[in-house]
Tab-separated table of C-alpha atoms in Angstrom:
chain	number	residue	atom	x	y	z
R	6	MET	CA	-11.350	7.379	25.842
R	7	GLU	CA	-8.419	4.978	26.071
R	8	THR	CA	-7.388	3.293	22.827
R	9	THR	CA	-5.895	-0.157	22.440
R	10	ALA	CA	-3.276	-1.005	19.841
R	11	LYS	CA	-4.023	-3.403	17.033
R	12	LEU	CA	-2.630	-6.833	17.909
R	13	ILE	CA	-1.287	-9.321	15.341
R	14	PHE	CA	-0.249	-12.799	16.525
R	15	VAL	CA	2.065	-14.927	14.347
R	16	THR	CA	2.732	-18.518	15.402
R	17	GLY	CA	4.099	-21.710	13.855
R	18	GLY	CA	6.862	-24.269	13.991
R	19	VAL	CA	10.550	-23.570	14.450
R	20	ARG	CA	12.221	-22.099	11.335
R	21	SER	CA	8.889	-21.857	9.545
R	22	GLY	CA	9.249	-18.261	8.337
R	23	LYS	CA	7.320	-16.652	11.215
R	24	SER	CA	9.793	-13.859	11.888
R	25	ARG	CA	9.973	-12.731	8.260
R	26	MET	CA	6.181	-12.668	8.003
R	27	ALA	CA	5.927	-10.784	11.331
R	28	GLU	CA	8.511	-8.225	10.190
R	29	GLU	CA	6.539	-7.614	6.990
R	30	ALA	CA	3.327	-7.182	9.003
R	31	ALA	CA	5.007	-4.707	11.385
R	32	GLN	CA	6.376	-2.684	8.470
R	33	ARG	CA	2.902	-2.530	6.871
R	34	GLU	CA	1.495	-1.258	10.162
R	35	THR	CA	4.093	1.524	10.258
R	36	LEU	CA	3.333	2.870	6.763
R	37	PRO	CA	0.159	4.849	7.579
R	38	SER	CA	1.648	6.418	10.713
R	39	GLU	CA	4.467	8.742	11.670
R	40	GLY	CA	5.524	6.336	14.370
R	41	LYS	CA	8.726	4.458	14.909
R	42	LEU	CA	9.232	0.753	14.211
R	43	TYR	CA	10.622	-1.162	17.195
R	44	TYR	CA	11.996	-4.697	17.297
R	45	ILE	CA	11.792	-6.004	20.881
R	46	ALA	CA	14.382	-8.792	21.039
R	47	CYS	CA	13.673	-11.160	23.929
R	48	GLY	CA	16.487	-13.594	23.154
R	49	LYS	CA	19.668	-13.931	25.158
R	50	VAL	CA	22.790	-15.047	23.314
R	51	THR	CA	23.858	-18.145	25.250
R	52	ASP	CA	25.595	-20.242	22.589
R	53	SER	CA	26.865	-20.159	19.007
R	54	GLU	CA	23.521	-21.322	17.543
R	55	MET	CA	21.656	-18.466	19.231
R	56	SER	CA	24.355	-16.026	18.138
R	57	GLU	CA	23.881	-17.156	14.528
R	58	ARG	CA	20.092	-16.822	14.761
R	59	VAL	CA	20.453	-13.266	16.108
R	60	ARG	CA	22.819	-12.366	13.247
R	61	HIS	CA	20.396	-13.857	10.717
R	62	HIS	CA	17.496	-11.762	12.060
R	63	GLN	CA	19.650	-8.618	12.109
R	64	VAL	CA	20.619	-9.109	8.449
R	65	GLN	CA	17.005	-9.859	7.529
R	66	ARG	CA	15.820	-6.608	9.149
R	67	TYR	CA	18.628	-4.629	7.492
R	68	LYS	CA	17.698	-5.999	4.055
R	69	SER	CA	14.035	-5.149	4.629
R	70	GLN	CA	14.841	-1.434	4.366
R	71	GLY	CA	12.739	-0.761	7.468
R	72	ASN	CA	13.948	1.816	9.951
R	73	TRP	CA	14.093	-0.687	12.797
R	74	LEU	CA	15.016	0.401	16.310
R	75	THR	CA	16.119	-2.643	18.292
R	76	VAL	CA	15.497	-2.928	22.020
R	77	GLU	CA	17.030	-5.933	23.770
R	78	GLN	CA	14.634	-6.803	26.582
R	79	PRO	CA	14.587	-10.451	27.701
R	80	ASP	CA	11.878	-9.941	30.344
R	81	ASP	CA	9.851	-7.272	32.166
R	82	LEU	CA	8.529	-5.816	28.906
R	83	ALA	CA	5.994	-3.750	30.869
R	84	SER	CA	8.850	-1.462	31.940
R	85	LEU	CA	9.260	-0.336	28.308
R	86	ALA	CA	5.729	1.051	27.913
R	87	GLU	CA	6.519	4.618	28.965
R	88	HIS	CA	9.091	4.944	26.165
R	89	PHE	CA	6.587	4.505	23.316
R	90	LYS	CA	4.170	6.876	21.595
R	91	ALA	CA	0.676	6.210	20.308
R	92	SER	CA	1.974	6.102	16.713
R	93	ASP	CA	4.695	3.466	17.353
R	94	VAL	CA	4.649	-0.128	16.118
R	95	LEU	CA	6.285	-2.976	18.067
R	96	LEU	CA	7.401	-6.425	17.000
R	97	ILE	CA	7.980	-8.734	19.982
R	98	ASP	CA	10.151	-11.710	19.036
R	99	CYS	CA	9.343	-14.015	20.644
R	100	LEU	CA	6.817	-15.052	23.281
R	101	THR	CA	8.428	-18.465	23.876
R	102	THR	CA	11.773	-16.848	24.703
R	103	TRP	CA	10.090	-14.160	26.811
R	104	LEU	CA	8.200	-16.831	28.789
R	105	THR	CA	11.414	-18.811	29.301
R	106	ASN	CA	13.205	-15.726	30.615
R	107	GLU	CA	10.347	-14.908	33.006
R	108	TRP	CA	10.082	-18.565	34.077
R	109	PHE	CA	13.727	-18.772	35.102
R	110	ASP	CA	14.003	-15.176	36.332
R	111	GLU	CA	13.353	-16.342	39.848
R	112	ALA	CA	15.162	-19.148	41.631
R	113	VAL	CA	12.139	-21.439	41.703
R	114	PRO	CA	12.504	-25.012	42.985
R	115	GLU	CA	11.525	-27.645	40.434
R	116	GLU	CA	8.496	-28.787	42.427
R	117	GLU	CA	6.939	-25.308	42.154
R	118	TRP	CA	6.689	-25.543	38.337
R	119	ALA	CA	3.525	-27.601	38.821
R	120	CYS	CA	2.047	-25.045	41.225
R	121	PRO	CA	-0.977	-23.304	39.685
R	122	MET	CA	-0.111	-20.075	41.557
R	123	PHE	CA	3.357	-19.957	39.968
R	124	GLN	CA	1.918	-20.570	36.505
R	125	GLN	CA	-0.847	-17.990	37.008
R	126	SER	CA	1.633	-15.326	38.157
R	127	LEU	CA	3.701	-15.862	34.988
R	128	LYS	CA	0.637	-15.567	32.754
R	129	GLU	CA	-0.514	-12.422	34.569
R	130	ARG	CA	2.943	-10.832	34.292
R	131	ILE	CA	3.042	-11.404	30.524
R	132	THR	CA	-0.590	-10.574	29.722
R	133	GLY	CA	-0.333	-7.486	31.939
R	134	ALA	CA	2.745	-6.330	30.016
R	135	ILE	CA	0.983	-6.863	26.673
R	136	ASP	CA	-2.054	-4.910	27.883
R	137	LYS	CA	0.165	-2.071	29.106
R	138	LEU	CA	2.061	-1.909	25.805
R	139	ARG	CA	-1.216	-1.920	23.843
R	140	LYS	CA	-2.356	1.194	25.698
R	141	ARG	CA	0.769	3.082	24.579
R	142	THR	CA	1.260	2.071	20.922
R	143	ARG	CA	-0.456	1.894	17.526
R	144	SER	CA	0.159	-1.793	16.687
R	145	ILE	CA	1.934	-4.797	18.183
R	146	VAL	CA	3.014	-7.934	16.348
R	147	ILE	CA	3.888	-10.906	18.587
R	148	VAL	CA	5.736	-13.998	17.335
R	149	SER	CA	5.595	-17.370	19.106
R	150	ASN	CA	6.410	-21.035	18.537
R	151	GLU	CA	4.025	-23.956	18.480
R	152	LEU	CA	5.232	-26.565	20.946
R	153	SER	CA	2.336	-28.926	20.375
R	154	TYR	CA	4.509	-30.624	17.744
R	155	GLU	CA	7.101	-31.592	20.353
R	156	ALA	CA	7.127	-34.531	22.758
R	157	LEU	CA	6.401	-33.310	26.293
R	158	GLU	CA	8.800	-35.723	27.969
R	159	THR	CA	9.604	-34.005	31.280
R	160	PRO	CA	7.449	-32.262	33.894
R	161	LEU	CA	9.162	-28.938	33.127
R	162	VAL	CA	8.404	-29.165	29.396
R	163	PHE	CA	4.818	-30.247	30.124
R	164	TYR	CA	4.101	-27.303	32.451
R	165	TYR	CA	5.927	-24.838	30.215
R	166	ALA	CA	3.889	-25.980	27.183
R	167	LYS	CA	0.689	-25.746	29.255
R	168	VAL	CA	1.378	-22.106	30.206
R	169	LEU	CA	2.457	-21.237	26.657
R	170	GLY	CA	-0.707	-22.804	25.244
R	171	GLU	CA	-2.851	-20.753	27.633
R	172	LEU	CA	-0.975	-17.586	26.604
R	173	HIS	CA	-1.606	-18.478	22.954
R	174	GLN	CA	-5.336	-18.795	23.676
R	175	TYR	CA	-5.281	-15.355	25.331
R	176	LEU	CA	-3.491	-13.854	22.313
R	177	VAL	CA	-5.920	-15.410	19.842
R	178	ARG	CA	-8.860	-13.962	21.796
R	179	GLN	CA	-7.264	-10.500	21.967
R	180	SER	CA	-5.789	-10.314	18.461
R	181	ASN	CA	-7.194	-8.525	15.450
R	182	GLN	CA	-5.317	-10.942	13.182
R	183	VAL	CA	-3.828	-14.396	13.814
R	184	PHE	CA	-1.516	-16.224	11.399
R	185	LEU	CA	-0.122	-19.750	11.462
R	186	VAL	CA	3.077	-19.997	9.406
R	187	GLU	CA	4.458	-23.343	8.197
R	188	TYR	CA	7.133	-24.032	5.581
R	189	GLY	CA	7.151	-20.374	4.594
R	190	GLN	CA	3.398	-20.379	3.927
R	191	ARG	CA	0.924	-18.460	6.059
R	192	LEU	CA	-2.612	-19.370	6.969
R	193	LEU	CA	-4.947	-16.648	8.228
R	194	LEU	CA	-6.776	-17.956	11.294
R	195	LYS	CA	-8.525	-14.755	12.386
R	196	GLY	CA	-9.155	-11.274	10.990
R	197	GLY	CA	-8.905	-9.758	7.543
R	198	ASP	CA	-5.889	-10.424	5.351
R	199	PRO	CA	-3.963	-7.201	4.571
R	200	GLU	CA	-2.994	-8.376	1.061
């Protein structure tokens, strides 16, 4: 019988404390197992602000005393599945960056952003990768950003937010636990609270 990893989804506004909460959740998931603790970094360092954010997260993980193994993988996360064991715990940070990397992976003309087939293929690529990773690991924690707070002023932002929102709905349906984090405070939306 095939098992499926526990899934924890952590979402909220930018700089709300999501990553810290997700790191704590991933470390708790590692405690009862002999597995390794992986941080799947989807971000690409493209400017000084992103470089500073990466450094901040690295320091935060170092201070947490967790034995983090970092894998830099901006897209195609499905290709990582064969490297994990059933006792391993993954933290994927973050879905919004992963979606952006997949979105712009191909040279797609602007008019195709509105194409339902393009949007569906992106969703299937990401949900398929999550499903594949869940079949190989003990637990997965996924971090994402809420874009519903932002003005959707261009067609690209509108279609991107639409696809992200549909991915969020998929994650909420599939997750064992869902947290919304704002201003450093977490709100349990689904599942039992571990504390």
